[in-house]
XYZ file of C-alpha atoms in Angstrom:
739
model
C -10.667 1.819 3.547
C -11.521 1.573 7.262
C -8.418 -0.568 7.920
C -6.260 2.332 6.693
C -7.860 4.628 9.287
C -7.293 2.444 12.394
C -4.506 2.949 14.905
C -2.209 -0.117 15.085
C -2.068 0.174 18.919
C -5.665 0.666 20.068
C -7.366 -0.743 16.981
C -9.771 2.197 16.842
C -10.023 5.038 14.388
C -7.132 7.467 14.713
C -7.386 10.252 17.298
C -4.933 13.097 16.897
C -2.609 10.994 14.684
C 1.100 11.837 14.548
C 3.635 10.779 11.899
C 6.568 8.714 13.145
C 9.987 8.960 11.379
C 9.293 5.617 9.700
C 6.180 7.201 8.011
C 3.693 5.150 10.049
C 0.976 6.790 12.096
C -0.154 6.364 15.689
C -2.651 8.120 17.965
C -1.139 10.734 20.254
C -2.723 9.140 23.385
C -1.432 5.713 22.265
C 2.002 7.183 21.679
C 2.139 8.240 25.350
C 1.338 4.682 26.480
C 4.099 3.044 24.458
C 6.864 5.574 25.116
C 9.782 3.956 26.994
C 11.686 5.984 29.610
C 15.183 4.903 30.713
C 17.864 6.656 32.822
C 20.751 7.774 30.711
C 23.172 5.567 32.640
C 21.198 2.448 31.639
C 19.821 3.404 28.310
C 21.633 0.631 26.468
C 19.693 -2.052 28.355
C 16.046 -2.827 27.549
C 13.995 -1.739 30.607
C 12.404 -5.180 31.052
C 15.871 -6.667 31.604
C 16.405 -4.699 34.830
C 15.593 -6.733 37.990
C 13.146 -5.068 40.311
C 15.693 -4.885 43.068
C 18.199 -3.034 40.938
C 15.732 -0.932 38.939
C 16.638 2.742 39.060
C 14.107 4.677 41.113
C 13.463 7.201 38.396
C 12.440 4.443 35.984
C 10.410 2.645 38.627
C 8.499 5.781 39.488
C 7.651 6.436 35.901
C 6.459 2.921 35.025
C 2.999 1.356 35.591
C 2.533 -2.072 37.112
C 2.434 -5.270 35.077
C -1.333 -5.201 34.920
C -1.625 -1.539 34.202
C -3.894 -0.662 31.328
C -3.707 2.130 28.818
C -5.970 4.075 31.130
C -3.629 3.751 34.055
C -0.777 4.797 31.868
C -2.765 7.839 30.957
C -3.299 8.496 34.677
C 0.433 8.339 35.128
C 0.739 10.933 32.406
C -1.707 13.127 34.308
C 0.223 12.736 37.535
C 3.462 13.546 35.778
C 1.823 16.536 34.259
C 0.623 17.706 37.669
C 4.041 17.249 39.214
C 6.345 18.352 36.454
C 4.395 20.510 34.022
C 1.636 19.732 31.511
C 4.094 18.838 28.731
C 6.132 16.355 30.724
C 4.397 13.347 29.157
C 5.230 14.628 25.691
C 8.760 15.888 26.461
C 10.657 12.816 27.514
C 14.226 13.259 26.337
C 15.905 10.270 24.741
C 18.512 9.219 22.220
C 18.436 5.717 20.799
C 21.079 3.059 20.917
C 22.502 4.292 17.607
C 23.079 7.784 16.262
C 20.605 7.188 13.470
C 17.652 7.512 15.847
C 16.475 3.979 15.083
C 16.845 0.846 17.113
C 15.100 -2.423 17.703
C 13.313 -4.068 20.604
C 11.754 -7.371 21.615
C 7.974 -6.949 21.754
C 6.310 -8.182 24.900
C 2.615 -7.303 25.022
C -0.160 -7.204 22.436
C -2.373 -4.233 21.644
C -6.110 -4.729 20.875
C -5.183 -4.697 17.196
C -2.746 -7.608 17.590
C 0.419 -5.490 17.391
C 3.020 -6.086 20.099
C 4.095 -2.984 22.031
C 6.649 -2.448 24.775
C 5.082 -0.947 27.920
C 6.810 1.013 30.622
C 8.628 -0.904 33.352
C 6.595 -1.299 36.573
C 7.809 0.571 39.639
C 8.756 -1.443 42.746
C 6.798 -0.701 45.906
C 8.177 2.100 47.994
C 10.595 3.284 45.354
C 11.932 6.772 45.795
C 12.681 9.438 43.291
C 15.770 9.241 41.159
C 18.916 9.697 43.215
C 20.741 12.948 42.917
C 23.511 12.787 40.394
C 21.775 10.238 38.171
C 21.750 11.047 34.479
C 18.666 12.623 32.909
C 15.920 10.229 31.809
C 15.785 9.448 28.076
C 12.778 8.154 26.159
C 12.012 6.504 22.875
C 8.933 5.600 20.914
C 8.871 2.266 19.114
C 6.686 1.971 16.036
C 4.176 -0.844 16.661
C 4.203 -1.795 12.958
C 7.826 -1.894 11.863
C 9.358 -2.025 15.399
C 11.782 0.815 14.801
C 12.607 3.003 17.779
C 12.643 6.774 17.320
C 14.337 9.051 19.806
C 12.471 12.035 21.220
C 14.077 15.462 21.485
C 13.371 18.056 24.159
C 9.901 18.630 22.720
C 8.951 14.993 23.270
C 5.927 13.761 21.348
C 5.167 17.308 20.206
C 8.231 17.017 18.031
C 6.381 14.633 15.722
C 4.268 16.253 13.016
C 0.521 16.000 13.210
C -1.107 14.164 10.312
C -3.826 16.658 9.564
C -4.872 14.973 6.326
C -5.462 11.655 8.037
C -7.368 13.371 10.831
C -9.646 15.145 8.368
C -10.268 11.929 6.414
C -11.129 10.061 9.643
C -13.540 12.781 10.676
C -15.220 12.815 7.271
C -15.408 9.009 7.321
C -17.042 9.040 10.766
C -19.600 11.593 9.672
C -20.436 9.699 6.540
C -20.775 6.411 8.416
C -22.919 7.993 11.085
C -25.180 9.640 8.514
C -25.517 6.355 6.650
C -26.612 4.513 9.800
C -29.238 7.072 10.955
C -32.552 5.155 11.017
C -36.171 6.243 11.071
C -37.530 6.294 14.670
C -41.160 5.611 13.718
C -40.782 2.768 11.184
C -42.663 -0.431 11.861
C -40.405 -2.257 9.417
C -37.548 -4.455 10.574
C -34.926 -3.167 10.107
C -36.078 0.468 10.022
C -35.612 2.499 6.864
C -32.774 5.054 6.715
C -33.760 8.466 8.020
C -34.427 11.120 5.386
C -35.110 14.180 7.569
C -34.973 15.343 11.179
C -37.617 17.637 12.707
C -35.825 20.156 14.902
C -38.960 20.806 16.978
C -40.004 17.200 17.410
C -36.433 15.936 17.596
C -37.523 12.825 15.680
C -35.930 11.138 12.684
C -38.324 10.257 9.806
C -37.913 8.199 6.677
C -39.636 9.494 3.546
C -42.754 7.349 4.043
C -43.146 8.089 7.745
C -42.603 11.796 7.210
C -45.512 11.936 4.762
C -47.719 9.859 7.072
C -46.778 11.198 10.488
C -45.386 14.649 9.870
C -47.271 16.286 6.958
C -46.308 19.852 5.954
C -49.656 21.289 7.049
C -51.568 22.215 10.187
C -49.450 22.525 13.340
C -46.501 20.876 11.548
C -46.362 23.538 8.848
C -43.997 25.712 10.872
C -41.663 22.887 11.874
C -38.202 22.939 10.364
C -37.021 19.765 8.635
C -33.302 19.297 8.173
C -31.058 16.429 6.874
C -30.237 13.670 9.375
C -27.487 14.562 11.877
C -23.946 13.325 11.374
C -24.076 11.742 14.856
C -27.332 10.042 15.943
C -28.513 11.335 19.267
C -27.293 14.860 18.578
C -30.369 16.498 16.969
C -29.642 19.316 14.661
C -26.704 17.477 13.028
C -23.199 18.468 13.523
C -20.679 16.225 15.148
C -18.116 18.801 14.141
C -14.931 17.673 15.780
C -11.936 19.890 15.735
C -8.744 19.503 13.789
C -6.519 20.393 16.660
C -6.247 24.051 15.707
C -9.679 25.136 16.751
C -11.210 24.703 13.259
C -13.727 22.145 12.058
C -13.201 19.875 9.123
C -15.614 21.835 7.017
C -15.215 25.439 5.984
C -12.134 27.623 6.406
C -9.500 25.327 7.813
C -6.696 27.209 9.510
C -3.435 27.159 7.574
C -0.847 24.944 9.326
C 1.992 26.724 11.034
C 5.590 25.666 11.361
C 6.373 23.391 14.307
C 9.554 25.412 14.982
C 8.064 28.864 14.438
C 4.451 29.122 15.541
C 3.787 32.417 13.718
C 5.077 31.262 10.355
C 3.141 29.287 7.741
C 4.756 26.579 5.676
C 5.963 28.050 2.365
C 8.753 25.769 1.043
C 9.601 22.077 0.913
C 13.008 20.777 2.056
C 14.073 18.076 -0.400
C 16.814 16.773 1.905
C 14.584 16.372 4.967
C 11.411 15.629 2.953
C 9.296 17.968 5.037
C 7.641 21.368 4.595
C 9.454 24.350 6.129
C 8.782 28.039 6.684
C 10.771 31.077 5.602
C 12.330 31.446 9.043
C 13.598 27.843 8.955
C 15.579 28.725 5.857
C 17.006 31.879 7.409
C 18.108 30.587 10.778
C 17.306 26.883 11.053
C 18.958 23.620 10.047
C 17.444 23.797 6.557
C 19.466 26.865 5.548
C 21.889 24.918 3.334
C 19.466 22.248 2.170
C 17.867 22.036 -1.255
C 14.400 23.534 -1.100
C 11.591 23.846 -3.626
C 8.271 25.627 -3.818
C 5.627 23.962 -1.649
C 2.947 24.153 -4.316
C 5.164 22.702 -7.034
C 6.220 19.765 -4.874
C 2.611 19.240 -3.831
C 1.523 18.926 -7.450
C 4.522 16.741 -8.296
C 3.862 14.268 -5.480
C 0.141 14.248 -6.255
C 0.966 13.347 -9.855
C 3.327 10.564 -8.687
C 0.714 9.135 -6.363
C -1.968 9.319 -9.056
C 0.341 7.559 -11.516
C 1.142 4.844 -9.014
C -2.570 4.398 -8.302
C -3.270 3.719 -11.993
C -1.301 0.469 -11.738
C -3.137 -0.658 -8.620
C -6.457 0.343 -10.173
C -5.721 -1.788 -13.247
C -4.803 -4.751 -11.035
C -7.975 -4.277 -8.960
C -10.019 -4.288 -12.154
C -8.283 -7.470 -13.302
C -8.852 -8.988 -9.887
C -12.613 -8.271 -10.067
C -12.775 -9.826 -13.511
C -10.753 -12.772 -12.195
C -13.201 -13.260 -9.324
C -16.054 -13.392 -11.824
C -14.072 -15.941 -13.813
C -13.484 -18.017 -10.684
C -17.157 -17.944 -9.760
C -18.096 -19.029 -13.255
C -15.501 -21.717 -12.925
C -17.234 -22.918 -9.755
C -20.487 -23.254 -11.628
C -18.807 -25.060 -14.502
C -17.114 -27.472 -12.133
C -20.423 -28.164 -10.426
C -22.216 -28.724 -13.727
C -19.431 -30.839 -15.227
C -19.141 -32.827 -12.018
C -22.850 -33.599 -12.080
C -22.654 -34.540 -15.738
C -19.832 -36.955 -15.079
C -21.674 -38.486 -12.158
C -24.802 -39.001 -14.277
C -22.783 -40.560 -17.047
C -21.005 -42.816 -14.624
C -24.279 -43.969 -13.023
C -25.749 -44.728 -16.443
C -22.798 -46.865 -17.429
C -22.716 -48.687 -14.116
C -26.458 -49.409 -14.189
C -25.916 -51.377 -17.432
C -23.677 -53.754 -15.532
C -25.511 -53.548 -12.224
C -24.956 -57.120 -11.066
C -21.184 -57.068 -11.424
C -20.503 -53.353 -10.923
C -22.351 -52.550 -7.686
C -19.264 -52.470 -5.494
C -17.083 -50.892 -8.173
C -19.665 -48.131 -8.800
C -19.257 -46.789 -5.285
C -15.502 -46.628 -5.669
C -15.730 -44.762 -8.938
C -18.257 -42.295 -7.552
C -15.946 -41.619 -4.655
C -13.124 -40.773 -7.016
C -15.272 -38.348 -8.973
C -16.472 -36.700 -5.794
C -12.921 -36.357 -4.482
C -11.798 -34.833 -7.752
C -14.664 -32.358 -7.685
C -14.060 -31.477 -4.030
C -10.361 -30.995 -4.709
C -11.079 -28.658 -7.586
C -13.666 -26.758 -5.573
C -11.299 -26.423 -2.657
C -8.539 -25.089 -4.845
C -10.849 -22.545 -6.484
C -12.308 -21.439 -3.140
C -8.810 -20.993 -1.743
C -7.982 -18.821 -4.748
C -11.182 -16.810 -4.304
C -10.449 -16.161 -0.626
C -6.858 -15.255 -1.311
C -7.713 -12.955 -4.204
C -10.597 -11.353 -2.303
C -8.262 -10.525 0.580
C -5.729 -8.948 -1.751
C -8.453 -7.070 -3.568
C -9.929 -5.720 -0.358
C -6.509 -4.530 0.788
C -5.747 -2.904 -2.555
C -9.215 -1.317 -2.784
C -8.921 0.057 0.747
C -5.515 1.488 0.026
C -6.763 2.930 -3.238
C -9.823 4.582 -1.631
C -7.640 6.024 1.119
C -5.153 7.392 -1.406
C -7.973 8.948 -3.429
C -9.232 10.652 -0.288
C -5.703 11.926 0.362
C -5.503 13.298 -3.186
C -8.756 15.182 -2.656
C -7.209 17.131 0.222
C -5.953 20.653 -0.528
C -3.333 20.779 2.171
C 0.037 20.671 0.373
C 2.180 20.360 3.459
C 0.008 17.702 5.009
C -0.051 15.778 1.764
C 3.726 15.901 1.413
C 4.105 14.575 4.943
C 2.630 11.239 3.893
C 2.956 11.175 0.091
C 6.328 9.357 0.008
C 5.083 6.588 2.244
C 1.833 6.273 0.306
C 3.638 6.117 -3.028
C 5.838 3.313 -1.702
C 2.865 1.450 -0.308
C 0.995 1.730 -3.584
C 4.037 0.488 -5.505
C 4.452 -2.458 -3.097
C 0.722 -3.200 -3.431
C 1.094 -3.263 -7.187
C 4.086 -5.604 -6.981
C 2.044 -8.063 -4.902
C 0.033 -8.948 -8.008
C 2.741 -11.213 -9.355
C 2.590 -12.862 -12.724
C 0.241 -15.844 -12.691
C -1.689 -14.652 -9.617
C -4.777 -14.002 -11.756
C -4.918 -17.367 -13.491
C -6.992 -20.323 -12.221
C -4.979 -23.187 -10.770
C -7.420 -25.829 -11.880
C -9.546 -26.526 -14.922
C -13.313 -27.023 -14.922
C -12.818 -30.087 -17.090
C -12.719 -33.566 -15.569
C -10.196 -35.644 -17.438
C -12.060 -38.849 -16.649
C -13.868 -41.275 -18.894
C -15.197 -44.774 -18.466
C -14.453 -47.603 -20.858
C -17.447 -49.941 -20.851
C -16.098 -52.316 -23.445
C -14.019 -54.740 -21.404
C -15.410 -58.178 -20.701
C -17.278 -59.105 -17.555
C -14.238 -60.768 -15.964
C -12.388 -57.437 -16.114
C -14.978 -55.582 -14.085
C -12.983 -55.773 -10.860
C -10.105 -54.018 -12.589
C -12.389 -51.337 -13.980
C -11.026 -47.845 -13.237
C -10.849 -44.411 -14.730
C -8.541 -43.940 -17.641
C -7.128 -40.727 -18.980
C -9.091 -39.258 -21.834
C -7.523 -39.808 -25.253
C -5.094 -37.053 -26.114
C -6.833 -34.504 -28.274
C -5.439 -32.076 -30.797
C -4.264 -28.744 -29.366
C -6.694 -25.821 -29.162
C -6.459 -22.599 -31.147
C -3.296 -20.575 -30.344
C -3.860 -16.947 -29.266
C -1.882 -14.308 -31.167
C -0.286 -11.739 -28.824
C -0.988 -8.632 -30.858
C 0.905 -6.356 -28.485
C 4.116 -8.228 -29.391
C 3.475 -8.526 -33.144
C 5.263 -5.814 -35.134
C 7.000 -4.947 -38.389
C 10.391 -3.365 -38.981
C 11.588 -2.429 -42.434
C 10.844 -5.581 -44.530
C 10.642 -8.050 -41.622
C 7.734 -9.059 -39.409
C 7.721 -10.481 -35.898
C 4.855 -12.604 -34.580
C 4.183 -13.948 -31.086
C 1.528 -16.282 -29.789
C 0.614 -18.432 -26.789
C -1.756 -21.224 -25.856
C -4.989 -20.308 -24.074
C -5.223 -20.767 -20.299
C -6.696 -23.946 -18.882
C -5.422 -25.873 -21.895
C -4.129 -29.295 -20.859
C -3.632 -30.916 -24.233
C 0.050 -31.350 -25.004
C 1.685 -29.249 -27.728
C 4.676 -30.570 -29.663
C 5.164 -27.555 -31.941
C 3.672 -24.800 -34.051
C 3.268 -24.076 -37.744
C 3.389 -20.428 -38.813
C 2.001 -19.566 -42.238
C 2.336 -16.344 -44.280
C 0.871 -15.321 -47.604
C 2.829 -13.694 -50.447
C 1.921 -10.129 -49.479
C -0.435 -9.836 -52.432
C -3.430 -11.840 -51.225
C -2.040 -15.158 -52.517
C -1.865 -18.598 -50.980
C -0.484 -19.207 -47.479
C 2.845 -20.980 -47.172
C 4.692 -22.412 -44.190
C 7.501 -20.138 -42.987
C 8.239 -21.693 -39.588
C 7.792 -25.040 -37.851
C 9.077 -25.455 -34.308
C 8.470 -25.154 -30.590
C 9.142 -21.429 -30.160
C 6.265 -18.962 -29.695
C 8.106 -15.975 -31.181
C 9.267 -15.817 -34.796
C 10.776 -13.109 -37.055
C 10.578 -13.437 -40.824
C 13.045 -11.373 -42.860
C 13.391 -10.581 -46.551
C 9.768 -9.696 -47.264
C 8.574 -7.149 -49.806
C 8.504 -3.510 -48.852
C 5.195 -1.625 -48.882
C 3.223 -4.879 -48.785
C 0.409 -6.244 -46.628
C 0.927 -9.751 -45.269
C -1.572 -12.114 -43.603
C -0.239 -14.516 -40.969
C -1.764 -17.363 -38.970
C -0.483 -20.119 -36.690
C -1.666 -23.550 -35.556
C -0.373 -26.100 -33.039
C 0.188 -29.825 -33.442
C 0.843 -32.923 -31.357
C 0.817 -36.670 -31.850
C -2.980 -36.652 -32.296
C -2.917 -34.230 -35.182
C -2.944 -30.562 -36.100
C -5.183 -28.096 -34.298
C -7.266 -25.322 -35.823
C -5.787 -22.057 -37.159
C -5.607 -18.930 -35.058
C -7.172 -15.711 -36.132
C -5.420 -14.032 -39.053
C -3.250 -11.029 -38.235
C -2.517 -8.369 -40.900
C 0.979 -6.822 -40.991
C 2.148 -3.936 -43.161
C 5.823 -3.666 -44.069
C 7.599 -0.299 -44.373
C 6.788 1.953 -47.360
C 10.424 2.773 -47.996
C 13.599 0.834 -47.365
C 15.981 1.733 -44.535
C 19.299 -0.041 -44.710
C 23.073 0.335 -44.270
C 26.182 -1.239 -45.727
C 26.562 -4.882 -44.640
C 29.843 -5.468 -42.807
C 29.349 -9.236 -42.698
C 29.323 -9.633 -46.510
C 31.716 -6.814 -47.470
C 35.234 -7.440 -48.802
C 37.843 -7.407 -46.066
C 39.479 -4.270 -47.551
C 36.243 -2.257 -47.159
C 36.242 0.185 -44.202
C 32.839 1.133 -42.764
C 32.063 3.944 -40.299
C 29.194 6.234 -39.249
C 27.028 3.282 -38.136
C 27.877 1.407 -41.383
C 26.542 4.247 -43.543
C 29.940 5.518 -44.788
C 32.307 3.384 -46.838
C 35.887 3.636 -48.146
C 38.629 1.122 -48.932
C 42.183 0.260 -47.918
C 43.169 -1.008 -51.359
C 43.930 0.728 -54.668
C 41.919 -2.045 -56.341
C 38.119 -1.888 -56.516
C 36.269 -3.749 -53.775
C 32.528 -4.496 -53.419
C 30.221 -3.877 -50.471
C 26.497 -4.756 -50.392
C 23.535 -3.261 -48.524
C 21.643 -4.998 -45.761
C 18.311 -4.918 -47.653
C 17.188 -7.313 -50.406
C 14.572 -6.368 -53.001
C 12.380 -8.568 -55.174
C 9.307 -6.389 -55.572
C 8.296 -2.721 -55.663
C 10.050 0.554 -56.434
C 13.100 1.662 -54.383
C 15.407 4.652 -54.406
C 18.571 5.489 -52.517
C 21.409 7.963 -52.839
C 25.153 7.955 -52.234
C 27.002 11.170 -51.409
C 30.627 11.421 -52.553
C 32.567 12.641 -49.487
C 36.041 12.260 -51.050
C 37.169 11.877 -54.676
C 40.952 11.859 -55.394
C 42.975 11.052 -58.534
C 39.973 10.423 -60.782
C 38.990 6.851 -59.720
C 36.011 4.963 -61.246
C 33.536 4.063 -58.477
C 30.562 1.904 -59.528
C 27.025 2.113 -58.162
C 24.213 -0.399 -58.716
C 22.696 -3.685 -57.575
C 23.936 -7.245 -57.273
C 22.996 -10.724 -56.203
C 24.235 -12.079 -52.882
C 26.971 -14.167 -54.564
C 28.570 -11.336 -56.571
C 32.365 -11.343 -56.895
C 33.690 -8.798 -54.410
C 37.343 -8.304 -55.416
C 36.800 -6.477 -58.742
C 34.726 -3.627 -60.139
C 30.958 -3.981 -59.808
C 29.394 -5.120 -63.092
C 32.306 -7.149 -64.468
C 30.556 -10.454 -63.693
C 27.001 -11.606 -64.486
C 25.809 -11.104 -60.873
C 25.839 -7.295 -60.901
C 24.352 -4.363 -62.833
C 26.088 -1.037 -62.310
C 26.998 2.403 -63.522
C 30.656 3.242 -63.207
C 31.685 6.887 -63.483
C 34.755 9.095 -63.635
C 35.014 12.868 -63.406
C 33.582 13.432 -66.918
C 31.191 10.663 -68.004
C 29.467 7.427 -66.989
C 28.836 3.943 -68.481
C 26.438 1.127 -67.709
C 28.224 -2.211 -67.201
C 27.048 -5.843 -66.878
C 29.071 -8.982 -67.692
C 32.029 -6.618 -68.409
C 30.010 -5.072 -71.267
C 30.144 -1.251 -71.400
C 27.077 0.552 -72.853
C 25.096 3.817 -72.596
C 28.007 6.227 -72.302
C 26.637 9.522 -70.948
C 28.213 12.884 -70.286
C 28.441 13.962 -66.653
C 30.888 12.775 -64.021
C 31.330 13.025 -60.277
C 33.508 15.028 -57.927
C 33.672 15.693 -54.209
C 30.215 16.633 -53.005
C 28.343 14.943 -55.877
C 25.206 12.840 -55.228
C 24.506 9.610 -57.090
C 20.917 8.309 -57.092
C 19.862 4.737 -57.835
C 16.236 3.978 -58.829
C 15.268 0.296 -58.884
C 11.799 -0.387 -60.332
C 11.114 -4.130 -60.025
C 7.559 -3.656 -61.301
C 8.914 -2.463 -64.698
C 12.226 -4.332 -64.318
C 14.318 -1.221 -64.854
C 17.364 0.364 -63.250
C 17.975 4.124 -63.544
C 20.888 6.256 -62.350
C 21.111 9.965 -61.493
C 24.027 12.292 -60.858
C 23.075 15.461 -58.982
C 19.456 14.931 -60.012
C 20.188 14.388 -63.747
C 19.307 11.050 -65.295
C 22.289 9.173 -66.776
C 21.210 7.432 -69.952
C 18.041 5.397 -70.551
C 16.826 2.838 -68.005
C 18.813 -0.403 -68.067
C 18.392 -3.859 -66.542
C 15.255 -5.001 -68.378
C 13.443 -8.332 -68.088
C 15.510 -9.666 -65.211
C 13.895 -11.122 -62.080
C 15.124 -12.315 -58.709
C 16.380 -10.892 -55.440
C 18.807 -7.940 -55.619
C 20.798 -5.979 -53.066
C 22.181 -2.428 -53.247
C 25.868 -2.603 -54.178
C 28.926 -0.358 -54.501
C 32.534 -0.822 -55.607
C 35.314 1.680 -54.830
C 38.985 1.992 -53.973
C 40.932 4.031 -51.418
C 40.577 7.251 -53.429
C 36.822 7.400 -52.821
C 34.609 7.728 -49.756
C 30.818 7.764 -49.990
C 27.926 8.001 -47.504
C 24.652 6.117 -47.988
C 21.250 7.806 -47.601
C 18.134 5.594 -47.492
C 14.420 5.826 -46.721
C 13.966 8.311 -49.563
C 10.860 8.864 -51.646
C 11.021 8.034 -55.306
C 11.904 11.216 -57.348
C 9.005 12.482 -59.423
C 10.766 14.896 -61.749
C 14.178 14.256 -63.243
C 16.346 16.115 -65.724
C 16.837 14.604 -69.134
C 20.226 13.010 -69.781
C 22.946 14.627 -71.886
C 23.620 12.273 -74.775
C 27.193 12.170 -76.155
C 27.828 14.237 -79.312
C 28.933 12.536 -82.489
């Protein structure tokens, strides 16, 4: 986290940090050293482009020499303050080269932290003050990180908001670091043990062992007062308070921040347009009067939640990176062990042919060593790269957590947007594939010792014989079921170098039966349709190549839907059928009966669906039932041998199959009626209901196969399909026709 707390100009921990318009931070003393002052008449030229002979006196007088240090620049600030008021160094008026307040510059010098900054222009010897009539001096501050120039208003550097949260975190970090480094002053160990207590009378730091030995709580020491180690060594009694700029320490009762525009007003609202906290007076008379504002506390909680949510992603990546580092270190050990094993094997084989293989043995050993060194180098490069990223992400994460702990809403909101963006960018740096090893621990080298002696000089490593593929890994997060279809996804394990020519996916019958092949191909994602509803399927996959078939993956269990959800199928419907309402409502353009099927197919289980009669004119005879996929679609349902149906008018109904009419039952349909269809493939029966009353005895016995919901109607009828319904438990008895 320490890197987050260092100023990009001086390279030290922040002192009185201010927030630039670009959301970066810089120390207030450092900001004075990098401010650029230019006469208004020449503000469009970079100061370093002015020749010394033509440099305006005002600029020359305000600039240090080429070798001037930050300290001399600070002296210049003091002189300016003495001559023109204490705030002169912070109140340099400037507007940038564009109205946006941002510009660009060519960096010229480097700060201790390696960031280039643009110093003030040196003054020529004997230069006088600015001539009368010259335009007022303007000043800008260029961010040392993103190189954007920000113009200063009449308040100068005091116009930038103070980053109180960062200041408090720096102070707390300094105190914790100082307390952690306090050492016992009487230890004879090297290095000394950490100090446990400080005697205020002796002014000596003791570790636990030395305190018991040299400062017992008896005799003349009994009245001595022992306190925890000081926050700053060399300042007995602890402390190291440090102010926060408002006369309050970091601990206890911090003074509430006041508005930069109105010193007597506390921040109470948050301006959404300007993204800054404002006071009540700013809304009444300031530039925020017409802006959108929200409650400070609400925005504080909202931005905290956003930052916490963004941190979760970085935290997950950091956890993965730690696990990846462990994997890489294990990989190092495996490479070392495997490399040694290969060397030993190679030596053993070469010793058997020692007379003829002496020279060749050295060459082969060199190849193995080079291969091992190459793999080690690649892995070390990955470790160093990943460690750097992890350290940056961990530092950013620790800093953000410290920011979240702060209870200063306005201070938090000053930096929350920038932090959220940084966290998101940090998360995006962990691109796909960044946490996978680039090399394998395996050495694809083997030695063939069978050739004859005359072939020794051509002896070289050969590629290992192609092996069968390893076990595929099922991607459970992508495996799912929908209605009576299942989708499975899989991939090959990492570090697998055996070629894969395709995959074989197997599925059982949903009832614990034998597995059968349902897919063979190169894809790693497959959807199987037309399965049984309310069934449990077992699936597994294996890979194959020219060497053979690899082992099966683990078995995944998939449960299909309990009830069927389906619509009318526009692809198989007669062309006169008109569908609407997401293919759930059907009517017809023709006066002749036309057939439309459902999108579901049934071969097992119990299924129930209903059709609501939306329109019924001129006493037509719609038919409801089931059919096979190849049913004739230009005549009434049930007239061929591919459909089983009940057709009905306004008074009675009949069951029809192969144009045979049976089971006449009283009870017809009208507008608003509901027709239910109950298909029980376990008992091989088909039952119909009108408004909850059963129509005749169950039909359709002892027939097996795959059936689809079906309907035939003409233009005088419109029905709406309702699916996903539970099977009715209680039904009314049918009304049998009277003799």
